[in-house]
XYZ file of C-alpha atoms in Angstrom:
607
model
C 186.383 11.145 90.280
C 184.208 9.113 92.657
C 187.210 8.499 94.913
C 187.953 12.239 94.968
C 184.371 13.022 96.008
C 184.498 10.351 98.712
C 187.745 11.721 100.168
C 186.506 15.347 100.106
C 182.849 14.895 101.017
C 183.063 17.263 104.027
C 184.191 20.401 102.113
C 181.781 19.578 99.272
C 178.933 19.297 101.780
C 179.800 22.627 103.415
C 180.089 24.401 100.047
C 176.717 22.961 98.990
C 175.092 24.381 102.109
C 176.440 27.845 101.277
C 175.016 27.521 97.756
C 171.597 26.496 99.102
C 171.543 29.508 101.412
C 172.658 31.931 98.683
C 169.852 30.642 96.455
C 167.410 31.871 99.094
C 166.052 28.629 100.495
C 164.903 28.759 104.145
C 167.770 28.042 106.481
C 166.112 25.277 108.511
C 165.058 23.328 105.423
C 168.402 23.946 103.690
C 170.217 22.438 106.653
C 167.944 19.396 106.901
C 167.821 18.740 103.142
C 171.585 19.126 102.815
C 172.150 16.729 105.697
C 169.797 14.031 104.366
C 171.058 14.329 100.775
C 174.685 13.913 101.753
C 173.769 11.157 104.201
C 172.524 9.079 101.260
C 175.620 9.958 99.227
C 177.889 9.185 102.178
C 176.367 5.751 102.821
C 176.897 4.821 99.170
C 180.497 6.116 99.143
C 181.480 4.764 102.587
C 183.303 1.687 101.155
C 185.567 4.010 99.141
C 186.866 6.120 102.031
C 187.963 5.456 105.604
C 186.888 9.009 106.592
C 183.173 8.268 106.045
C 181.459 6.677 109.043
C 177.864 6.568 107.854
C 175.393 3.695 107.741
C 171.618 3.448 107.554
C 171.129 2.490 111.248
C 172.701 5.841 112.188
C 169.408 7.523 111.242
C 167.936 5.979 114.371
C 169.886 8.587 116.348
C 167.807 11.454 114.918
C 164.781 11.085 117.260
C 167.090 11.284 120.288
C 168.748 14.372 118.830
C 165.368 16.031 118.239
C 164.261 15.203 121.770
C 167.488 16.728 123.094
C 166.615 19.992 121.334
C 163.055 20.099 122.642
C 164.034 19.220 126.216
C 166.816 21.828 126.448
C 166.012 23.936 129.515
C 168.486 26.662 128.542
C 166.544 27.541 125.394
C 163.407 28.168 127.474
C 164.867 31.591 128.250
C 164.345 32.660 124.604
C 160.512 32.757 124.662
C 160.532 34.365 128.114
C 162.813 37.238 127.076
C 161.024 37.649 123.744
C 157.661 37.923 125.473
C 159.091 40.389 128.001
C 160.529 42.595 125.267
C 157.340 42.766 123.224
C 155.171 43.517 126.263
C 157.547 46.313 127.289
C 157.412 47.721 123.762
C 153.606 47.858 123.984
C 153.673 49.278 127.523
C 155.040 52.641 126.355
C 158.219 52.357 128.391
C 160.426 53.222 125.396
C 158.317 56.287 124.625
C 158.549 57.601 128.192
C 162.283 56.940 128.361
C 163.054 58.645 125.052
C 160.948 61.669 125.883
C 162.421 62.108 129.374
C 166.083 61.360 128.549
C 165.763 63.517 125.424
C 164.709 66.404 127.655
C 167.641 65.709 129.973
C 170.263 65.758 127.194
C 168.374 68.211 124.988
C 170.262 71.418 125.889
C 173.567 70.101 124.448
C 174.523 69.432 120.832
C 173.748 65.882 119.861
C 171.551 65.550 122.946
C 168.887 63.502 121.182
C 171.548 61.163 119.788
C 172.992 60.660 123.281
C 169.483 59.983 124.558
C 168.876 57.381 121.835
C 172.126 55.566 122.708
C 171.370 55.687 126.441
C 167.816 54.455 125.976
C 169.023 51.839 123.484
C 171.322 50.420 126.166
C 168.465 50.420 128.717
C 166.092 48.727 126.273
C 168.816 46.184 125.462
C 169.142 45.366 129.158
C 165.384 44.939 129.550
C 164.104 43.526 126.257
C 167.057 41.772 124.619
C 165.200 42.038 121.291
C 166.687 44.121 118.447
C 163.450 44.512 116.521
C 161.568 45.972 119.485
C 164.332 48.498 120.244
C 164.859 49.702 116.664
C 161.159 49.995 115.843
C 160.331 51.826 119.085
C 163.181 54.333 118.716
C 162.536 54.742 114.999
C 158.877 55.599 115.594
C 159.538 57.982 118.484
C 162.958 59.553 118.025
C 163.432 59.794 114.264
C 160.560 62.289 113.682
C 161.875 64.489 116.538
C 165.416 64.380 115.155
C 164.206 65.323 111.690
C 162.011 68.063 113.152
C 164.975 69.819 114.741
C 167.397 69.490 111.845
C 169.467 66.379 112.547
C 171.509 64.954 109.677
C 169.523 62.021 108.263
C 172.515 59.697 107.999
C 173.571 60.300 111.579
C 170.013 59.998 112.907
C 169.268 56.724 111.129
C 172.702 55.272 111.922
C 172.525 55.998 115.644
C 169.009 54.507 115.937
C 169.947 51.291 114.090
C 173.234 50.906 115.987
C 171.677 51.563 119.396
C 169.055 48.916 118.691
C 171.755 46.324 118.022
C 173.116 46.790 121.550
C 170.445 44.239 122.440
C 172.785 41.727 120.768
C 175.590 42.038 123.300
C 174.155 43.597 126.476
C 172.507 40.934 128.675
C 169.869 39.492 128.557
C 170.689 39.062 124.876
C 169.068 36.200 122.988
C 172.227 35.598 120.965
C 174.247 35.121 124.163
C 171.798 32.414 125.264
C 172.196 30.617 121.936
C 175.993 30.997 121.947
C 176.238 29.638 125.497
C 174.133 26.641 124.483
C 176.193 25.944 121.356
C 179.503 26.349 123.198
C 178.382 24.221 126.137
C 178.965 26.988 128.664
C 176.905 28.684 131.380
C 174.529 31.434 130.287
C 175.262 33.269 133.547
C 178.999 33.287 132.780
C 178.289 34.478 129.243
C 176.153 37.328 130.600
C 178.823 38.331 133.130
C 181.535 38.265 130.467
C 179.537 40.345 127.961
C 178.472 43.111 130.359
C 181.645 45.250 130.248
C 182.165 44.953 126.445
C 178.540 46.006 125.960
C 179.018 49.094 128.127
C 182.328 49.921 126.398
C 180.619 49.694 122.995
C 177.917 52.059 124.251
C 180.647 54.496 125.298
C 182.297 54.258 121.850
C 178.995 55.199 120.214
C 178.780 58.284 122.449
C 182.391 59.226 121.678
C 181.563 59.080 117.966
C 178.607 61.432 118.487
C 180.844 63.799 120.446
C 183.398 63.854 117.619
C 180.672 64.485 115.062
C 179.266 67.418 117.062
C 182.757 68.960 116.995
C 183.524 68.281 113.318
C 180.008 68.958 111.964
C 178.359 71.318 114.417
C 175.168 71.750 112.390
C 174.555 68.022 111.964
C 173.087 67.599 115.462
C 171.766 70.856 116.976
C 170.536 71.217 120.548
C 166.833 71.272 121.296
C 165.373 74.778 121.137
C 164.145 76.280 124.392
C 160.468 75.927 123.486
C 160.918 72.158 123.043
C 162.220 71.651 126.599
C 158.837 71.119 128.231
C 160.274 69.860 131.526
C 162.388 72.959 131.970
C 165.731 72.879 133.740
C 166.665 71.201 136.975
C 169.885 69.275 136.436
C 171.245 70.541 139.769
C 168.251 69.127 141.622
C 168.767 65.787 139.863
C 172.467 65.766 140.762
C 171.667 66.408 144.448
C 169.071 63.606 144.456
C 171.553 61.185 142.888
C 174.232 62.187 145.414
C 171.813 61.493 148.288
C 170.924 58.122 146.757
C 174.629 57.276 146.371
C 175.284 58.174 150.015
C 172.450 55.973 151.238
C 173.617 53.159 148.982
C 177.146 53.401 150.420
C 175.847 53.421 153.991
C 173.708 50.366 153.261
C 176.718 48.679 151.672
C 178.830 49.269 154.782
C 176.031 48.029 157.045
C 175.381 44.874 155.011
C 179.005 43.934 154.253
C 179.592 41.838 157.414
C 176.574 39.627 156.691
C 176.173 39.744 152.893
C 179.797 39.787 151.727
C 180.220 40.357 147.978
C 176.476 40.855 147.481
C 176.446 43.915 149.748
C 177.256 46.336 146.903
C 174.277 45.253 144.806
C 171.926 45.181 147.787
C 173.193 48.591 148.946
C 172.555 50.071 145.512
C 169.056 48.598 145.615
C 168.356 50.331 148.915
C 169.612 53.695 147.612
C 167.591 53.491 144.388
C 164.418 52.421 146.191
C 164.756 55.304 148.661
C 165.119 58.008 146.011
C 162.243 56.518 143.972
C 159.885 56.642 146.958
C 160.967 60.216 147.705
C 160.350 61.285 144.082
C 156.886 59.697 144.036
C 155.982 61.371 147.343
C 157.342 64.730 146.140
C 155.221 64.582 142.982
C 151.984 63.156 144.392
C 151.964 65.263 147.573
C 153.004 68.341 145.556
C 155.894 69.100 147.891
C 157.987 70.125 144.858
C 161.296 69.877 146.656
C 162.689 68.485 143.390
C 162.497 70.043 139.956
C 160.026 68.594 137.437
C 162.926 67.282 135.385
C 164.441 65.461 138.371
C 161.062 64.000 139.327
C 160.352 62.738 135.824
C 163.814 61.285 135.243
C 163.761 59.348 138.518
C 160.171 58.119 138.174
C 160.634 57.034 134.540
C 164.125 55.595 134.929
C 163.742 53.518 138.097
C 161.150 50.919 136.898
C 163.262 49.653 133.972
C 166.297 49.637 136.258
C 164.290 47.572 138.747
C 163.366 45.189 135.950
C 167.026 44.913 134.963
C 167.870 44.015 138.558
C 165.002 41.522 138.689
C 166.417 39.764 135.619
C 170.194 40.263 135.686
C 170.712 40.989 139.385
C 169.125 37.722 140.455
C 171.207 35.840 137.880
C 174.499 37.458 138.930
C 173.684 36.958 142.623
C 173.051 33.279 141.972
C 169.452 33.507 143.146
C 167.943 32.504 139.773
C 169.005 30.711 136.615
C 168.707 32.625 133.294
C 165.509 30.730 132.512
C 164.021 31.668 135.889
C 165.256 35.243 135.436
C 163.483 35.392 132.080
C 160.269 34.148 133.654
C 160.464 36.798 136.388
C 161.210 39.430 133.729
C 158.108 38.421 131.778
C 155.991 38.772 134.934
C 157.657 42.116 135.700
C 156.894 43.374 132.186
C 153.220 42.458 132.641
C 153.156 44.326 135.962
C 154.746 47.437 134.391
C 152.264 47.379 131.523
C 149.374 46.994 133.969
C 150.679 49.889 136.098
C 150.574 52.129 133.033
C 147.060 50.934 132.149
C 148.204 49.417 128.861
C 147.788 45.726 129.618
C 144.894 44.301 127.622
C 144.215 41.201 125.584
C 145.436 42.654 122.289
C 148.869 43.286 123.840
C 149.066 39.798 125.354
C 147.798 38.160 122.165
C 150.290 40.030 119.985
C 153.164 39.222 122.351
C 152.251 35.531 122.453
C 151.966 35.369 118.660
C 155.371 36.971 118.095
C 156.955 34.808 120.810
C 155.531 31.622 119.305
C 156.726 32.619 115.847
C 160.294 33.317 116.992
C 160.459 30.190 119.164
C 159.265 28.001 116.287
C 161.843 29.661 114.007
C 164.652 28.849 116.452
C 163.388 25.301 117.016
C 163.213 24.468 113.317
C 166.713 25.848 112.705
C 168.010 23.759 115.598
C 166.350 20.597 114.249
C 167.787 21.266 110.779
C 171.207 21.869 112.338
C 170.987 18.512 114.153
C 170.318 16.691 110.858
C 173.183 18.541 109.169
C 175.632 17.889 112.014
C 174.765 14.166 112.124
C 175.977 13.777 108.537
C 178.774 16.331 108.766
C 180.300 14.617 111.774
C 179.808 11.260 110.073
C 182.072 12.364 107.207
C 184.617 13.771 109.719
C 183.736 17.328 108.743
C 184.514 18.590 112.243
C 188.040 17.185 111.940
C 188.434 18.835 108.534
C 187.336 22.209 109.928
C 189.533 21.814 113.017
C 192.629 20.984 110.970
C 191.851 23.828 108.572
C 191.564 26.396 111.348
C 194.347 25.212 113.660
C 196.763 25.183 110.722
C 196.260 28.927 110.190
C 199.541 30.889 110.236
C 199.977 33.018 113.334
C 198.638 30.508 115.848
C 195.893 31.811 118.124
C 195.967 35.358 116.733
C 195.836 34.098 113.149
C 192.920 31.857 114.054
C 190.988 34.736 115.678
C 191.583 37.042 112.705
C 190.495 34.386 110.206
C 187.400 33.415 112.208
C 186.250 37.006 112.713
C 186.789 37.767 109.020
C 184.726 34.678 108.134
C 181.885 35.622 110.509
C 181.904 39.222 109.262
C 181.661 38.022 105.644
C 178.896 35.488 106.343
C 176.977 38.152 108.277
C 176.236 39.808 104.931
C 174.024 36.823 104.078
C 173.046 35.159 107.375
C 171.481 36.492 110.543
C 172.846 35.796 114.006
C 170.671 32.729 114.694
C 171.877 31.048 111.530
C 175.501 31.946 112.263
C 175.200 30.615 115.798
C 173.653 27.295 114.787
C 175.769 26.618 111.669
C 179.184 28.190 112.187
C 179.779 28.232 115.959
C 179.604 24.422 116.476
C 182.312 24.081 113.820
C 184.558 26.769 115.312
C 184.295 25.810 118.987
C 186.409 22.584 118.889
C 189.270 24.361 117.124
C 189.137 27.265 119.602
C 189.120 24.858 122.534
C 192.086 22.921 121.115
C 194.062 26.186 120.841
C 193.370 26.867 124.518
C 190.986 29.797 123.926
C 188.458 30.439 126.690
C 185.064 29.675 125.133
C 183.201 32.361 127.102
C 185.621 34.977 125.772
C 185.345 33.439 122.296
C 181.539 33.528 122.481
C 181.444 37.186 123.530
C 183.869 38.024 120.721
C 181.617 36.314 118.179
C 178.563 38.025 119.687
C 180.129 41.461 119.129
C 181.027 40.497 115.564
C 177.555 39.133 114.856
C 176.078 42.563 115.564
C 177.259 43.506 112.100
C 174.711 41.047 110.648
C 172.064 43.621 111.631
C 173.949 46.594 110.262
C 175.190 45.966 106.733
C 173.378 45.187 103.478
C 171.852 43.232 101.912
C 170.355 41.502 104.981
C 170.854 44.055 107.755
C 167.635 43.502 109.687
C 168.066 46.598 111.859
C 168.145 48.631 108.644
C 164.993 46.893 107.438
C 163.229 47.560 110.747
C 164.153 51.252 110.529
C 163.134 51.409 106.871
C 159.711 50.039 107.778
C 158.991 52.911 110.219
C 160.908 55.805 108.620
C 159.021 58.275 106.428
C 159.047 57.301 102.733
C 157.278 60.421 101.413
C 157.277 64.088 102.482
C 154.949 64.836 105.402
C 153.755 67.886 107.347
C 155.118 68.131 110.888
C 152.315 68.854 113.357
C 154.480 70.850 115.780
C 156.417 73.163 113.484
C 154.055 73.126 110.502
C 157.019 72.517 108.161
C 157.227 69.925 105.414
C 159.722 67.200 106.369
C 161.535 65.368 103.600
C 161.629 61.548 103.771
C 164.605 59.388 104.687
C 165.970 57.413 101.735
C 167.228 53.840 101.889
C 170.668 55.031 100.818
C 170.844 57.443 103.760
C 169.962 54.605 106.154
C 172.665 52.361 104.673
C 175.378 55.044 104.662
C 174.450 56.109 108.180
C 175.142 52.577 109.403
C 178.671 52.386 107.940
C 180.506 54.328 110.736
C 178.830 52.208 113.405
C 179.848 48.990 111.643
C 183.398 50.352 111.818
C 182.969 50.979 115.567
C 181.754 47.397 116.055
C 184.836 46.078 114.236
C 186.977 48.305 116.453
C 185.265 46.756 119.477
C 186.192 43.278 118.201
C 189.835 44.387 118.022
C 189.693 45.896 121.530
C 188.234 42.678 122.928
C 191.109 40.695 121.406
C 193.677 43.195 122.714
C 192.162 43.452 126.202
C 190.658 40.040 127.019
C 190.278 40.953 130.702
C 187.144 42.907 129.725
C 185.514 39.488 129.414
C 187.711 37.288 131.584
C 186.718 39.136 134.747
C 183.765 36.728 134.905
C 186.133 34.201 136.520
C 186.843 36.518 139.453
C 190.218 37.114 141.039
C 190.292 34.157 143.453
C 192.730 33.704 146.320
C 195.786 33.161 144.134
C 197.375 30.076 145.764
C 201.071 29.512 145.069
C 201.647 25.756 144.484
C 205.120 26.059 146.056
C 203.572 26.977 149.397
C 201.360 23.891 149.573
C 202.452 21.514 152.367
C 201.038 18.025 152.660
C 201.201 16.398 156.086
C 200.580 12.672 156.546
C 198.420 12.047 159.637
C 200.203 10.438 162.573
C 199.676 6.910 163.863
C 200.910 7.299 167.454
C 198.370 6.956 170.262
C 198.783 10.630 171.153
C 199.149 11.910 167.639
C 195.552 12.576 166.697
C 196.050 11.349 163.122
C 193.215 11.331 160.569
C 191.194 13.642 162.761
C 190.785 11.058 165.514
C 192.268 11.475 169.008
C 195.085 9.010 169.418
C 195.567 8.411 165.726
C 194.539 5.002 164.418
C 194.833 3.522 167.941
C 197.105 0.774 166.721
C 198.358 -1.449 169.576
C 201.976 -0.910 170.291
C 202.066 2.418 168.448
C 203.155 2.993 164.905
C 205.637 0.696 163.227
C 207.448 3.847 162.231
C 208.133 4.521 165.917
C 209.981 1.219 166.463
C 213.658 1.697 167.249
C 216.507 -0.665 166.373
C 217.714 -3.118 169.028
C 220.106 -1.860 171.677
C 221.801 -3.336 174.692
C 219.823 -1.287 177.136
C 216.470 -2.826 176.399
C 213.620 -1.665 174.215
C 212.033 -3.735 171.606
C 214.104 -6.818 170.785
C 213.982 -8.134 167.290
C 212.588 -11.649 166.995
C 214.391 -14.460 165.322
C 213.556 -14.403 161.663
C 211.173 -17.177 160.738
C 212.027 -19.842 158.266
C 212.230 -18.760 154.667
C 210.035 -21.675 153.683
C 206.918 -19.826 152.577
C 205.145 -22.884 151.292
C 203.530 -23.553 154.693
C 201.099 -21.420 156.656
C 202.375 -20.156 159.994
C 201.609 -22.006 163.204
C 200.763 -20.150 166.405
C 201.431 -21.853 169.696
C 202.850 -21.496 173.159
C 202.971 -18.180 174.836
C 204.117 -14.993 173.273
C 204.682 -14.555 169.627
C 207.758 -16.835 169.180
C 207.878 -18.477 165.818
C 207.317 -22.213 165.798
C 209.370 -24.760 164.003
C 208.083 -25.090 160.518
C 205.729 -28.063 160.207
C 206.239 -30.794 157.704
C 205.456 -30.228 154.102
C 202.424 -32.503 154.278
C 199.567 -30.256 153.245
C 196.902 -32.911 153.580
C 196.333 -31.950 157.217
C 195.361 -28.500 158.532
C 197.824 -26.761 160.845
C 197.447 -27.415 164.538
C 197.326 -24.688 167.166
C 198.694 -25.541 170.618
């Protein structure tokens, strides 16, 4: 029995960790305790198995591992983006966006749902924090949806799902963690995840469109009296067309000097122009634009500018993700100050929440380091690699099995725990199968969204439950009694969106170029066209980049021609084959001398 335990210590250790987590112990302490417990067991059983490489001096490696966690510059982006998201939540940006975009989409069926998805994507690209997005949209949008007769399941589902877009749309915190665990660039991970995040947003909108066709009464349009900004879509379309024209002209002008960056810089010029025009039109009361166009432009441009400040500088190579996060935090403070909502309570609350989340991540990482020290010492990584690479179906079988495993574990673990426990075990097997780790990380990031969306530990559902009405209340606008939203309605409303997220996983596997575009197209060099030329040695050849080649006297040996009767270089008489003596140089010319005697006691003489 002892021999069996010694030979199978890795799977026993992994199963014990799952048991600890299911019993409800904190993840960080479960990881550390499991690692230390099995370290002791492994040291005692090491003589019984060649697969156990543990000894007491190995514990001396733990301080270095802890220092490696605390000195990781990549993880500095997490507190920056967390702070930025919480400050933006307090600044009222989400409220302004939801109100304005709701007015824009209000005249069509499902307009508020479209607005929630659109704003959820914008908040994801500015905050990167699921909790901030879900709570803000739950507080602002859910009462309006209930007021105008939206189906409770659809309303709660679309709010929870839109909040989880912060998982996959940069600057997502989970993408930072995945890049760190996979040993890849955060910038590449952001670039790879951008298109899948936008495609997932489009799938959410397609679902709402289908629901408005199948169940017309589930999502009615806003009544006319609720459209306080009036109409003016034509004015907005004209303003956007003018901005697009200016952006294109700027792109053409900047292309010769800025190259690939000209498109982003041109768009910046166009957006800045239309924003200045809208501000002047409103403040000077010119009223060339409609109120709706003014409000949409003025409300929409600042978060877009913040997105450019964070993501644009990263994609342009101007800033690292950590530096982008720092600039985003400063930008969030400026936006809050511009709205008059920056005060010490906001800063104090943001710092408290940021410190709490950062400490949570740090302790999980330290626990994971203790666990991995022991797990690698019992060759657990080799066990996992052999288990996964032996899956039937090769790469496809591996991807199906891994995504099924992550989806199952997401019922019990959140994305931080999945990233720190599971991803380091999966990455070596994926790399051995030749899978691009950026693509693999984005795929796991999409799958990990489900950890927010399904019971019993769907945190997005908990966030929505905390702000949704639990008892009937009187609506101040209509004067009607609004029934509460039940927990069952929130759970059932999330089910279709979990299905859409699984569909997105399948689409990412089927169309990997959605992610792989981060590598760029390149020049596409054909190896068969490569020609290697050896530099010349002749005085006039210019070899090795120098005029006259190597300037060897007499030219290159390769230029010597065989002897002929008409002259040219005559071959010299071959010297003696006795190589035991050094050569002697004498006389004139380079004629070989008669070999000296074999007496080596005297040095050779030169005449």
